[in-house]
Amino acid sequence: MNQPWAFIATCDLVSHVRGRSAPYPKVLQSGAGVGWVPADLAMSAFGGIAENNAFGALGDLRLVPDASTEVSFPSVNSDLPPTRFFLANQRNIDGTPWRACPRTYIEEAIAKLEKDFNIQVMASFEHEFALRYSDGRTISGLPFGFDAYREVEEFGVALIAILTDHGFEPETFLPEYGSGQFEVTIAPALALVAADRAILLREIVRDTAKRFGLVASFAPLLAPDSVGNGVHVHLSLWRSGKSITYSAGRPGDLSIEAENAFAGILDHAQAIVALTAPSQISFLRLQPHRWSAGGICIAKQNREALLRICPQIKTAKQDLAKTFNIEYRAADATANPWIVLGTLINAMTDGLKRSLPIAHIIDEELESAVHVTAMPASLESALEYLAKDLVVQSWFNSEMLQTFIGIRANEAAEMNGLTPTERCARYVSVY
Ligand code: GLU
Ligand code: MG
C-alpha cells in the first residue's frame, strides 16, 4: 500500500468488531464509506452466520465512518505507519440510517431521552480483563500486587499512553483480584462517546497486549470457578451541563429524576440482562458471592447489587454532585456497548415517563436483605423475560431483535454437550 489506508468498522450483536479497509483520507471525505451486507449483523461469536436472521442474501449497506472515533494503532512491525481505525454507522445506500444499526440504536435512545426530558447521560465503562503470555505462561503476582503490576508494566504504560493520546482520560490501571486479571478505568463522557470508547478500548487493550507478547481476554469467565471479568457502567444524569443525579438527604441521595430513571432499569432488569450479558457463560458470573451482580436491587456501596450507588469521597477536592454516579454491574464484554448503554438509557426514559419510584434501597448484605429480586439463573431464563417484556422489545427494530435472538439460539446449539469448563475456553478463544 503506497498511500495510507484506514480500517472502518462496526461492532455487531455479539460485540465483535468487524469491517473493511479503504484509502485514507478519501474514505472519510467521500461520505459514502465502504460496502457492507445486512446479514453481517447475524454473524455468530464463533464464526458463521446464524440461520434465523431477518436479512438473508438481500441488500447492500455502507459503513460510514465517524471521524470523531479515530484511533491510531501503532504498527507491530515498526516499518509501517500507524493504522487508522474508525467506528462507523451502517447506512442504506441512499445515506439514510439503516434500521438495524446498533450505533443508530443508541443514537436514537439518546435523542429520545433528550427530547422527552432534556436529559443527557454521562457514562463510563469500567473493564476487567485477563492477561497471559502468548506462549501460554501465566502472569504471576498477588491480587492487587505490585509484583503483578510490574510484570506487565510496559504493556500498562503503553496502554495508558494510547488512551491518553486519544482523549480517553484514563483514571486507573490496576492488577485486579483474579489471577492475571487487570482493570482499566477512564473518565465519564457523554453516552455515545462513552460507548464508542468502550468498543475502542477493548481493541486497544488486545492490540497493545499483542505488541508486548501478551494475550488479553475479556471473556466473562476464564473457567467456571475463576474470578469474573466484569464490565461495569457508571451512569449519571445531566441537564444543561449540570449533574441532576444528586439530592442530599433524599433516599440514597438520589434526585427524584434519578430515582425514576434507575427505577426504570430495575423494573426491566430481568429482560435487560439478556442484552447486557448475552453469552452462554454470562450467567455463571452473575451469581451471588462473585461481586458481579448477584441480585436485582439498588444498594449503597454494595458490589453484589445490580445497581450500586457509588461512594462520595468527601475529602476529594471535587464537586460531590458532579461525581455522584450509579454503577450498573451486570454487563460483560460479550455485549455490544452501544446496545448495553442504549438499552439502559431506554429503560431510564421509561422510568422517567412513568415517574417510577424506587421502593427499597438496600444498605445491608444482599443475603440478609428482603426486597431483592433474583437474577435470572441463565441466559435462557433472561430471554424468556425478554420475550414477555413488550416494552423492552418496543425499543428495538424487530429485525434486529429477531436476529439477536437467532444468534443466541445458534450459540446455545454450539455449546450443546460442552462442559462449563469447555464453554469458558471457547469464549476465551474469541473474546
Ligand atoms: N470481578 C467482578 C465482576 O465480575 C467485579 C469486582 C469489582 O467490584 O471490581 O464483576
Ligand atoms: Mg474491578
Short mmCIF file of C-alpha atoms and ligand atoms in Angstrom, two decimals:
data_model
loop_
_atom_site.label_atom_id
_atom_site.label_comp_id
_atom_site.label_asym_id
_atom_site.label_seq_id
_atom_site.Cartn_x
_atom_site.Cartn_y
_atom_site.Cartn_z
CA MET A 1 0.00 0.00 0.00
CA ASN A 2 1.64 3.25 -1.11
CA GLN A 3 -0.93 5.54 0.40
CA PRO A 4 -2.34 5.37 3.93
CA TRP A 5 -5.39 3.20 4.43
CA ALA A 6 -7.90 3.17 7.25
CA PHE A 7 -9.92 0.36 8.80
CA ILE A 8 -13.65 1.19 9.01
CA ALA A 9 -15.58 -0.97 11.47
CA THR A 10 -18.83 -1.67 13.21
CA CYS A 11 -19.48 -3.59 16.41
CA ASP A 12 -22.05 -6.32 15.93
CA LEU A 13 -24.63 -8.14 18.02
CA VAL A 14 -22.00 -10.45 19.56
CA SER A 15 -19.76 -7.45 20.18
CA HIS A 16 -17.13 -8.43 17.67
CA VAL A 17 -15.59 -5.57 15.74
CA ARG A 18 -15.58 -6.16 12.01
CA GLY A 19 -15.03 -4.02 8.96
CA ARG A 20 -13.02 -3.24 5.85
CA SER A 21 -10.03 -1.09 4.97
CA ALA A 22 -10.00 1.64 2.35
CA PRO A 23 -7.79 4.50 1.16
CA TYR A 24 -7.46 7.37 3.63
CA PRO A 25 -8.47 10.23 3.67
CA LYS A 26 -10.70 9.57 0.66
CA VAL A 27 -12.91 7.20 2.65
CA LEU A 28 -13.72 9.99 5.11
CA GLN A 29 -14.13 12.73 2.54
CA SER A 30 -16.47 10.89 0.19
CA GLY A 31 -19.18 10.38 2.83
CA ALA A 32 -20.04 7.09 1.12
CA GLY A 33 -17.99 4.84 3.40
CA VAL A 34 -17.30 1.23 2.43
CA GLY A 35 -19.62 -1.59 1.39
CA TRP A 36 -21.33 -3.81 3.95
CA VAL A 37 -24.01 -6.51 3.98
CA PRO A 38 -27.15 -6.69 6.19
CA ALA A 39 -26.64 -10.38 7.05
CA ASP A 40 -23.24 -9.50 8.53
CA LEU A 41 -25.24 -8.47 11.59
CA ALA A 42 -26.11 -12.14 12.07
CA MET A 43 -22.51 -13.31 12.47
CA SER A 44 -22.15 -15.52 15.48
CA ALA A 45 -19.44 -15.22 18.11
CA PHE A 46 -17.53 -18.21 16.76
CA GLY A 47 -17.91 -17.51 13.03
CA GLY A 48 -20.71 -18.32 10.63
CA ILE A 49 -23.99 -16.54 10.05
CA ALA A 50 -26.91 -17.50 12.31
CA GLU A 51 -29.63 -19.13 10.25
CA ASN A 52 -32.57 -17.48 11.94
CA ASN A 53 -31.73 -13.96 10.79
CA ALA A 54 -34.02 -11.46 9.18
CA PHE A 55 -31.82 -10.48 6.26
CA GLY A 56 -30.89 -13.46 4.07
CA ALA A 57 -28.87 -12.74 0.96
CA LEU A 58 -30.55 -9.44 0.14
CA GLY A 59 -29.45 -5.85 0.34
CA ASP A 60 -26.47 -3.56 0.50
CA LEU A 61 -25.26 -1.17 3.14
CA ARG A 62 -22.43 1.28 3.67
CA LEU A 63 -20.22 1.56 6.74
CA VAL A 64 -19.88 5.32 7.06
CA PRO A 65 -17.04 6.29 9.42
CA ASP A 66 -17.43 8.87 12.16
CA ALA A 67 -14.22 10.93 12.14
CA SER A 68 -14.50 11.61 15.87
CA THR A 69 -13.84 7.94 16.70
CA GLU A 70 -10.38 7.82 15.14
CA VAL A 71 -7.77 5.72 16.89
CA SER A 72 -4.26 5.32 15.59
CA PHE A 73 -2.83 1.86 16.25
CA PRO A 74 0.97 1.78 16.33
CA SER A 75 2.49 -0.74 13.99
CA VAL A 76 3.58 -4.11 15.33
CA ASN A 77 6.40 -4.01 12.78
CA SER A 78 7.85 -0.52 13.25
CA ASP A 79 8.47 -0.04 9.49
CA LEU A 80 4.79 0.52 8.86
CA PRO A 81 2.92 3.75 9.65
CA PRO A 82 0.24 3.53 12.34
CA THR A 83 -3.10 2.07 11.25
CA ARG A 84 -6.00 4.47 11.43
CA PHE A 85 -9.22 2.97 12.74
CA PHE A 86 -12.74 4.46 12.68
CA LEU A 87 -16.09 3.30 14.01
CA ALA A 88 -18.95 3.60 11.56
CA ASN A 89 -22.71 3.81 11.31
CA GLN A 90 -24.40 1.37 8.99
CA ARG A 91 -26.33 3.31 6.40
CA ASN A 92 -28.55 2.48 3.46
CA ILE A 93 -27.10 3.18 0.03
CA ASP A 94 -29.10 6.45 -0.09
CA GLY A 95 -27.28 7.57 3.07
CA THR A 96 -30.21 7.21 5.46
CA PRO A 97 -29.66 5.30 8.75
CA TRP A 98 -30.07 1.54 8.46
CA ARG A 99 -32.93 0.38 10.69
CA ALA A 100 -30.91 -2.33 12.46
CA CYS A 101 -27.62 -0.47 13.02
CA PRO A 102 -26.53 -0.86 16.68
CA ARG A 103 -24.87 2.58 16.72
CA THR A 104 -28.05 4.16 15.38
CA TYR A 105 -29.91 2.33 18.17
CA ILE A 106 -28.00 4.17 20.90
CA GLU A 107 -28.18 7.47 18.99
CA GLU A 108 -31.96 7.16 18.93
CA ALA A 109 -32.10 6.26 22.64
CA ILE A 110 -30.00 9.34 23.46
CA ALA A 111 -32.16 11.57 21.25
CA LYS A 112 -35.39 10.32 22.86
CA LEU A 113 -34.21 11.00 26.44
CA GLU A 114 -33.01 14.40 25.31
CA LYS A 115 -36.27 15.25 23.52
CA ASP A 116 -38.65 13.95 26.19
CA PHE A 117 -36.80 15.13 29.31
CA ASN A 118 -33.95 17.36 28.17
CA ILE A 119 -31.58 14.97 29.97
CA GLN A 120 -28.14 13.79 28.88
CA VAL A 121 -26.41 10.71 30.25
CA MET A 122 -22.75 10.72 31.16
CA ALA A 123 -21.24 7.25 31.33
CA SER A 124 -18.02 5.41 31.84
CA PHE A 125 -17.35 1.74 31.13
CA GLU A 126 -15.02 0.07 33.61
CA HIS A 127 -13.34 -3.00 32.11
CA GLU A 128 -11.73 -6.05 33.69
CA PHE A 129 -9.68 -8.44 31.56
CA ALA A 130 -7.17 -11.23 31.93
CA LEU A 131 -3.64 -11.24 30.56
CA ARG A 132 -1.44 -14.20 29.79
CA TYR A 133 1.74 -14.60 27.74
CA SER A 134 1.27 -15.55 24.11
CA ASP A 135 3.20 -18.79 24.74
CA GLY A 136 0.59 -19.75 27.35
CA ARG A 137 2.56 -18.88 30.51
CA THR A 138 0.51 -17.16 33.19
CA ILE A 139 1.17 -13.84 34.92
CA SER A 140 2.27 -14.34 38.49
CA GLY A 141 1.73 -11.89 41.31
CA LEU A 142 -0.63 -11.26 44.15
CA PRO A 143 -4.16 -9.92 43.77
CA PHE A 144 -3.74 -6.13 43.57
CA GLY A 145 0.01 -6.85 43.91
CA PHE A 146 2.83 -4.55 42.90
CA ASP A 147 4.60 -7.63 41.50
CA ALA A 148 1.72 -8.29 39.08
CA TYR A 149 1.72 -4.61 38.11
CA ARG A 150 5.49 -4.64 37.47
CA GLU A 151 5.28 -7.82 35.42
CA VAL A 152 3.14 -6.10 32.77
CA GLU A 153 4.25 -2.52 33.38
CA GLU A 154 5.50 -1.95 29.80
CA PHE A 155 2.12 -3.01 28.49
CA GLY A 156 0.35 -0.84 31.08
CA VAL A 157 2.39 2.26 30.28
CA ALA A 158 1.83 1.80 26.53
CA LEU A 159 -1.89 1.29 27.11
CA ILE A 160 -2.20 4.41 29.23
CA ALA A 161 -0.24 6.38 26.61
CA ILE A 162 -2.51 5.42 23.73
CA LEU A 163 -5.65 6.05 25.80
CA THR A 164 -4.31 9.44 26.89
CA ASP A 165 -3.28 10.40 23.34
CA HIS A 166 -6.82 9.75 22.16
CA GLY A 167 -8.52 11.76 24.91
CA PHE A 168 -9.93 8.78 26.85
CA GLU A 169 -8.63 10.28 30.14
CA PRO A 170 -7.56 7.02 31.83
CA GLU A 171 -8.06 7.20 35.61
CA THR A 172 -6.63 3.93 36.92
CA PHE A 173 -4.82 0.84 35.69
CA LEU A 174 -4.55 -1.90 38.28
CA PRO A 175 -3.86 -5.55 38.94
CA GLU A 176 -7.28 -6.92 39.95
CA TYR A 177 -8.26 -9.74 42.28
CA GLY A 178 -8.15 -12.60 39.77
CA SER A 179 -5.00 -14.34 38.66
CA GLY A 180 -3.57 -12.35 35.73
CA GLN A 181 -6.59 -10.03 35.91
CA PHE A 182 -6.27 -6.29 35.31
CA GLU A 183 -8.66 -3.37 35.17
CA VAL A 184 -8.62 -0.03 33.41
CA THR A 185 -10.97 2.86 34.11
CA ILE A 186 -11.49 6.04 32.11
CA ALA A 187 -13.27 9.32 32.76
CA PRO A 188 -17.00 9.65 32.11
CA ALA A 189 -18.14 11.10 28.80
CA LEU A 190 -21.41 11.74 27.02
CA ALA A 191 -23.17 8.45 26.29
CA LEU A 192 -22.28 7.95 22.62
CA VAL A 193 -18.63 8.82 23.23
CA ALA A 194 -18.54 6.53 26.27
CA ALA A 195 -19.95 3.58 24.33
CA ASP A 196 -17.64 4.24 21.36
CA ARG A 197 -14.71 4.32 23.78
CA ALA A 198 -15.74 1.01 25.35
CA ILE A 199 -15.58 -0.64 21.93
CA LEU A 200 -12.30 1.06 21.07
CA LEU A 201 -10.73 0.36 24.46
CA ARG A 202 -11.17 -3.40 24.07
CA GLU A 203 -9.46 -3.30 20.68
CA ILE A 204 -6.68 -1.10 22.07
CA VAL A 205 -6.11 -3.45 25.02
CA ARG A 206 -6.00 -6.54 22.79
CA ASP A 207 -3.74 -4.88 20.25
CA THR A 208 -1.36 -3.41 22.83
CA ALA A 209 -1.13 -6.75 24.64
CA LYS A 210 -0.10 -8.38 21.38
CA ARG A 211 2.70 -5.85 20.88
CA PHE A 212 4.15 -6.92 24.24
CA GLY A 213 3.89 -10.69 23.75
CA LEU A 214 0.68 -10.94 25.77
CA VAL A 215 -2.87 -12.04 25.05
CA ALA A 216 -5.80 -10.19 26.63
CA SER A 217 -9.17 -11.80 27.20
CA PHE A 218 -12.39 -10.06 28.12
CA ALA A 219 -14.35 -13.33 28.37
CA PRO A 220 -16.75 -13.08 31.35
CA LEU A 221 -15.06 -16.10 32.94
CA LEU A 222 -11.84 -17.93 32.07
CA ALA A 223 -13.08 -21.01 33.90
CA PRO A 224 -16.29 -21.69 35.85
CA ASP A 225 -14.66 -21.02 39.22
CA SER A 226 -12.37 -18.16 38.15
CA VAL A 227 -12.88 -14.50 39.04
CA GLY A 228 -15.21 -12.82 36.56
CA ASN A 229 -14.27 -10.14 34.06
CA GLY A 230 -16.98 -7.58 34.54
CA VAL A 231 -17.96 -4.53 32.52
CA HIS A 232 -19.44 -2.01 34.94
CA VAL A 233 -21.23 1.01 33.52
CA HIS A 234 -21.20 4.18 35.63
CA LEU A 235 -24.13 6.46 34.94
CA SER A 236 -25.20 9.98 35.83
CA LEU A 237 -27.92 12.29 34.52
CA TRP A 238 -27.19 15.81 33.34
CA ARG A 239 -29.14 18.86 32.17
CA SER A 240 -27.54 21.95 30.61
CA GLY A 241 -24.07 20.95 31.74
CA LYS A 242 -25.06 20.24 35.36
CA SER A 243 -25.47 16.85 37.02
CA ILE A 244 -29.02 16.34 38.24
CA THR A 245 -28.36 12.94 39.82
CA TYR A 246 -27.62 14.02 43.40
CA SER A 247 -30.01 15.34 46.00
CA ALA A 248 -28.55 15.30 49.52
CA GLY A 249 -30.81 13.79 52.12
CA ARG A 250 -33.24 12.02 49.78
CA PRO A 251 -33.16 8.17 49.86
CA GLY A 252 -29.77 7.12 48.51
CA ASP A 253 -29.08 10.83 47.85
CA LEU A 254 -30.84 10.29 44.52
CA SER A 255 -32.75 13.18 42.97
CA ILE A 256 -36.36 12.47 42.04
CA GLU A 257 -35.46 12.21 38.37
CA ALA A 258 -32.56 9.87 39.13
CA GLU A 259 -34.87 7.73 41.28
CA ASN A 260 -37.38 7.44 38.43
CA ALA A 261 -34.69 6.72 35.87
CA PHE A 262 -32.94 3.98 37.85
CA ALA A 263 -36.33 2.52 38.83
CA GLY A 264 -36.83 2.05 35.09
CA ILE A 265 -33.69 -0.10 34.92
CA LEU A 266 -34.80 -2.15 37.94
CA ASP A 267 -38.29 -2.60 36.51
CA HIS A 268 -36.99 -4.14 33.26
CA ALA A 269 -33.85 -5.74 34.69
CA GLN A 270 -34.75 -9.39 34.16
CA ALA A 271 -35.17 -8.77 30.43
CA ILE A 272 -32.35 -6.23 30.13
CA VAL A 273 -29.71 -8.64 31.42
CA ALA A 274 -30.31 -10.82 28.33
CA LEU A 275 -28.98 -7.87 26.32
CA THR A 276 -26.11 -6.84 28.62
CA ALA A 277 -24.78 -10.32 29.47
CA PRO A 278 -25.82 -12.37 26.45
CA SER A 279 -23.38 -15.29 26.28
CA GLN A 280 -23.78 -18.89 27.36
CA ILE A 281 -21.34 -18.31 30.25
CA SER A 282 -22.50 -14.83 31.31
CA PHE A 283 -24.87 -16.14 33.96
CA LEU A 284 -22.18 -18.27 35.61
CA ARG A 285 -20.65 -14.90 36.51
CA LEU A 286 -23.90 -13.27 37.61
CA GLN A 287 -24.19 -15.37 40.76
CA PRO A 288 -24.14 -14.36 44.42
CA HIS A 289 -20.77 -14.06 46.15
CA ARG A 290 -18.91 -13.26 42.95
CA TRP A 291 -19.02 -9.50 43.43
CA SER A 292 -20.59 -9.20 39.99
CA ALA A 293 -24.35 -8.68 40.31
CA GLY A 294 -25.91 -11.38 42.45
CA GLY A 295 -29.35 -9.83 42.83
CA ILE A 296 -31.65 -7.25 41.26
CA CYS A 297 -31.81 -4.21 43.53
CA ILE A 298 -30.21 -0.83 44.07
CA ALA A 299 -27.88 -0.70 47.05
CA LYS A 300 -25.43 1.63 48.72
CA GLN A 301 -21.82 0.73 48.03
CA ASN A 302 -22.66 -2.96 47.58
CA ARG A 303 -20.71 -4.95 44.99
CA GLU A 304 -23.34 -7.68 44.81
CA ALA A 305 -26.12 -5.38 43.62
CA LEU A 306 -27.25 -4.84 40.05
CA LEU A 307 -27.15 -1.09 40.71
CA ARG A 308 -24.54 0.21 43.12
CA ILE A 309 -24.79 3.74 44.48
CA CYS A 310 -21.12 4.66 44.37
CA PRO A 311 -19.50 6.35 47.35
CA GLN A 312 -18.77 10.03 47.51
CA ILE A 313 -15.22 10.77 48.50
CA LYS A 314 -15.78 13.60 50.90
CA THR A 315 -12.14 14.62 51.19
CA ALA A 316 -11.63 14.92 47.46
CA LYS A 317 -11.44 18.45 46.20
CA GLN A 318 -14.30 17.97 43.81
CA ASP A 319 -17.92 18.85 43.47
CA LEU A 320 -19.83 15.97 45.12
CA ALA A 321 -22.87 16.41 42.91
CA LYS A 322 -20.72 16.30 39.79
CA THR A 323 -19.04 12.98 40.56
CA PHE A 324 -22.08 11.18 42.03
CA ASN A 325 -22.91 8.15 39.91
CA ILE A 326 -24.70 4.82 39.88
CA GLU A 327 -22.97 1.70 38.61
CA TYR A 328 -24.74 -0.98 36.53
CA ARG A 329 -22.77 -4.18 37.21
CA ALA A 330 -24.42 -6.86 35.10
CA ALA A 331 -22.72 -6.26 31.76
CA ASP A 332 -19.85 -8.17 30.22
CA ALA A 333 -17.78 -7.86 27.07
CA THR A 334 -19.88 -10.33 25.08
CA ALA A 335 -22.45 -7.49 24.88
CA ASN A 336 -22.19 -4.63 22.42
CA PRO A 337 -21.61 -1.36 24.36
CA TRP A 338 -23.94 0.58 22.02
CA ILE A 339 -26.72 -1.89 22.87
CA VAL A 340 -25.84 -2.02 26.58
CA LEU A 341 -25.91 1.73 27.08
CA GLY A 342 -28.73 2.35 24.59
CA THR A 343 -30.86 -0.14 26.49
CA LEU A 344 -30.04 1.36 29.90
CA ILE A 345 -30.96 4.78 28.52
CA ASN A 346 -34.24 3.49 27.09
CA ALA A 347 -35.05 1.92 30.47
CA MET A 348 -34.29 5.22 32.21
CA THR A 349 -36.54 7.10 29.79
CA ASP A 350 -39.32 4.63 30.53
CA GLY A 351 -38.84 5.04 34.30
CA LEU A 352 -38.99 8.83 33.94
CA LYS A 353 -42.07 8.64 31.73
CA ARG A 354 -43.88 6.55 34.36
CA SER A 355 -42.48 8.53 37.33
CA LEU A 356 -41.49 5.16 38.77
CA PRO A 357 -40.47 5.15 42.41
CA ILE A 358 -37.72 3.00 43.91
CA ALA A 359 -39.41 1.06 46.71
CA HIS A 360 -36.29 -0.04 48.57
CA ILE A 361 -32.68 0.99 48.72
CA ILE A 362 -30.67 -1.83 50.23
CA ASP A 363 -27.96 -0.99 52.72
CA GLU A 364 -27.09 -4.42 54.07
CA GLU A 365 -25.57 -7.62 52.63
CA LEU A 366 -27.87 -9.00 49.95
CA GLU A 367 -28.47 -12.38 51.58
CA SER A 368 -29.95 -10.77 54.67
CA ALA A 369 -32.00 -8.29 52.66
CA VAL A 370 -35.61 -8.81 51.68
CA HIS A 371 -36.79 -6.94 48.57
CA VAL A 372 -34.07 -8.29 46.30
CA THR A 373 -35.31 -9.89 43.08
CA ALA A 374 -33.38 -12.96 41.95
CA MET A 375 -31.21 -12.62 38.87
CA PRO A 376 -32.39 -14.94 36.06
CA ALA A 377 -30.47 -18.18 36.54
CA SER A 378 -29.46 -18.49 32.90
CA LEU A 379 -29.46 -16.64 29.62
CA GLU A 380 -32.42 -18.77 28.51
CA SER A 381 -34.38 -17.58 31.54
CA ALA A 382 -33.45 -13.95 30.81
CA LEU A 383 -34.50 -14.41 27.17
CA GLU A 384 -37.88 -15.66 28.41
CA TYR A 385 -38.28 -12.45 30.41
CA LEU A 386 -37.33 -10.53 27.27
CA ALA A 387 -39.96 -12.45 25.30
CA LYS A 388 -42.57 -11.26 27.83
CA ASP A 389 -41.38 -7.67 28.18
CA LEU A 390 -43.10 -5.90 25.32
CA VAL A 391 -41.78 -2.51 26.43
CA VAL A 392 -38.15 -3.60 26.11
CA GLN A 393 -38.96 -5.23 22.78
CA SER A 394 -40.52 -1.98 21.53
CA TRP A 395 -37.13 -0.22 21.83
CA PHE A 396 -35.71 -2.41 19.07
CA ASN A 397 -36.19 -2.72 15.39
CA SER A 398 -37.96 -6.08 15.07
CA GLU A 399 -35.42 -7.49 12.60
CA MET A 400 -32.55 -6.54 14.86
CA LEU A 401 -34.22 -8.24 17.81
CA GLN A 402 -35.11 -11.35 15.80
CA THR A 403 -31.50 -11.59 14.67
CA PHE A 404 -30.20 -11.09 18.20
CA ILE A 405 -32.41 -13.93 19.44
CA GLY A 406 -31.46 -16.12 16.46
CA ILE A 407 -27.78 -15.66 17.26
CA ARG A 408 -28.39 -16.66 20.88
CA ALA A 409 -30.15 -19.88 19.80
CA ASN A 410 -27.29 -20.60 17.43
CA GLU A 411 -24.73 -20.06 20.19
CA ALA A 412 -26.66 -22.29 22.61
CA ALA A 413 -26.64 -25.07 19.99
CA GLU A 414 -22.88 -24.64 19.52
CA MET A 415 -22.35 -25.03 23.27
CA ASN A 416 -24.57 -28.08 23.50
CA GLY A 417 -22.79 -31.03 25.12
CA LEU A 418 -19.80 -28.96 26.26
CA THR A 419 -18.90 -28.82 29.94
CA PRO A 420 -18.86 -25.40 31.64
CA THR A 421 -15.03 -25.52 31.53
CA GLU A 422 -15.06 -26.19 27.79
CA ARG A 423 -17.61 -23.42 27.26
CA CYS A 424 -15.44 -20.89 29.06
CA ALA A 425 -12.43 -21.97 27.00
CA ARG A 426 -14.38 -21.41 23.76
CA TYR A 427 -15.30 -17.89 24.84
CA VAL A 428 -11.73 -17.14 25.90
CA SER A 429 -10.64 -18.08 22.38
CA VAL A 430 -12.76 -15.31 20.80
CA TYR A 431 -13.22 -12.58 23.46
N1 GLU B 1 -14.86 -9.13 39.04
C1 GLU B 1 -16.15 -8.64 39.44
C2 GLU B 1 -17.15 -8.84 38.30
O1 GLU B 1 -17.15 -9.88 37.72
C3 GLU B 1 -16.09 -7.19 39.88
C4 GLU B 1 -15.23 -6.92 41.08
C5 GLU B 1 -15.17 -5.42 41.38
O2 GLU B 1 -16.07 -4.91 42.06
O3 GLU B 1 -14.27 -4.76 40.85
O4 GLU B 1 -17.95 -8.01 38.01
MG MG B 2 -12.95 -4.34 39.42
#
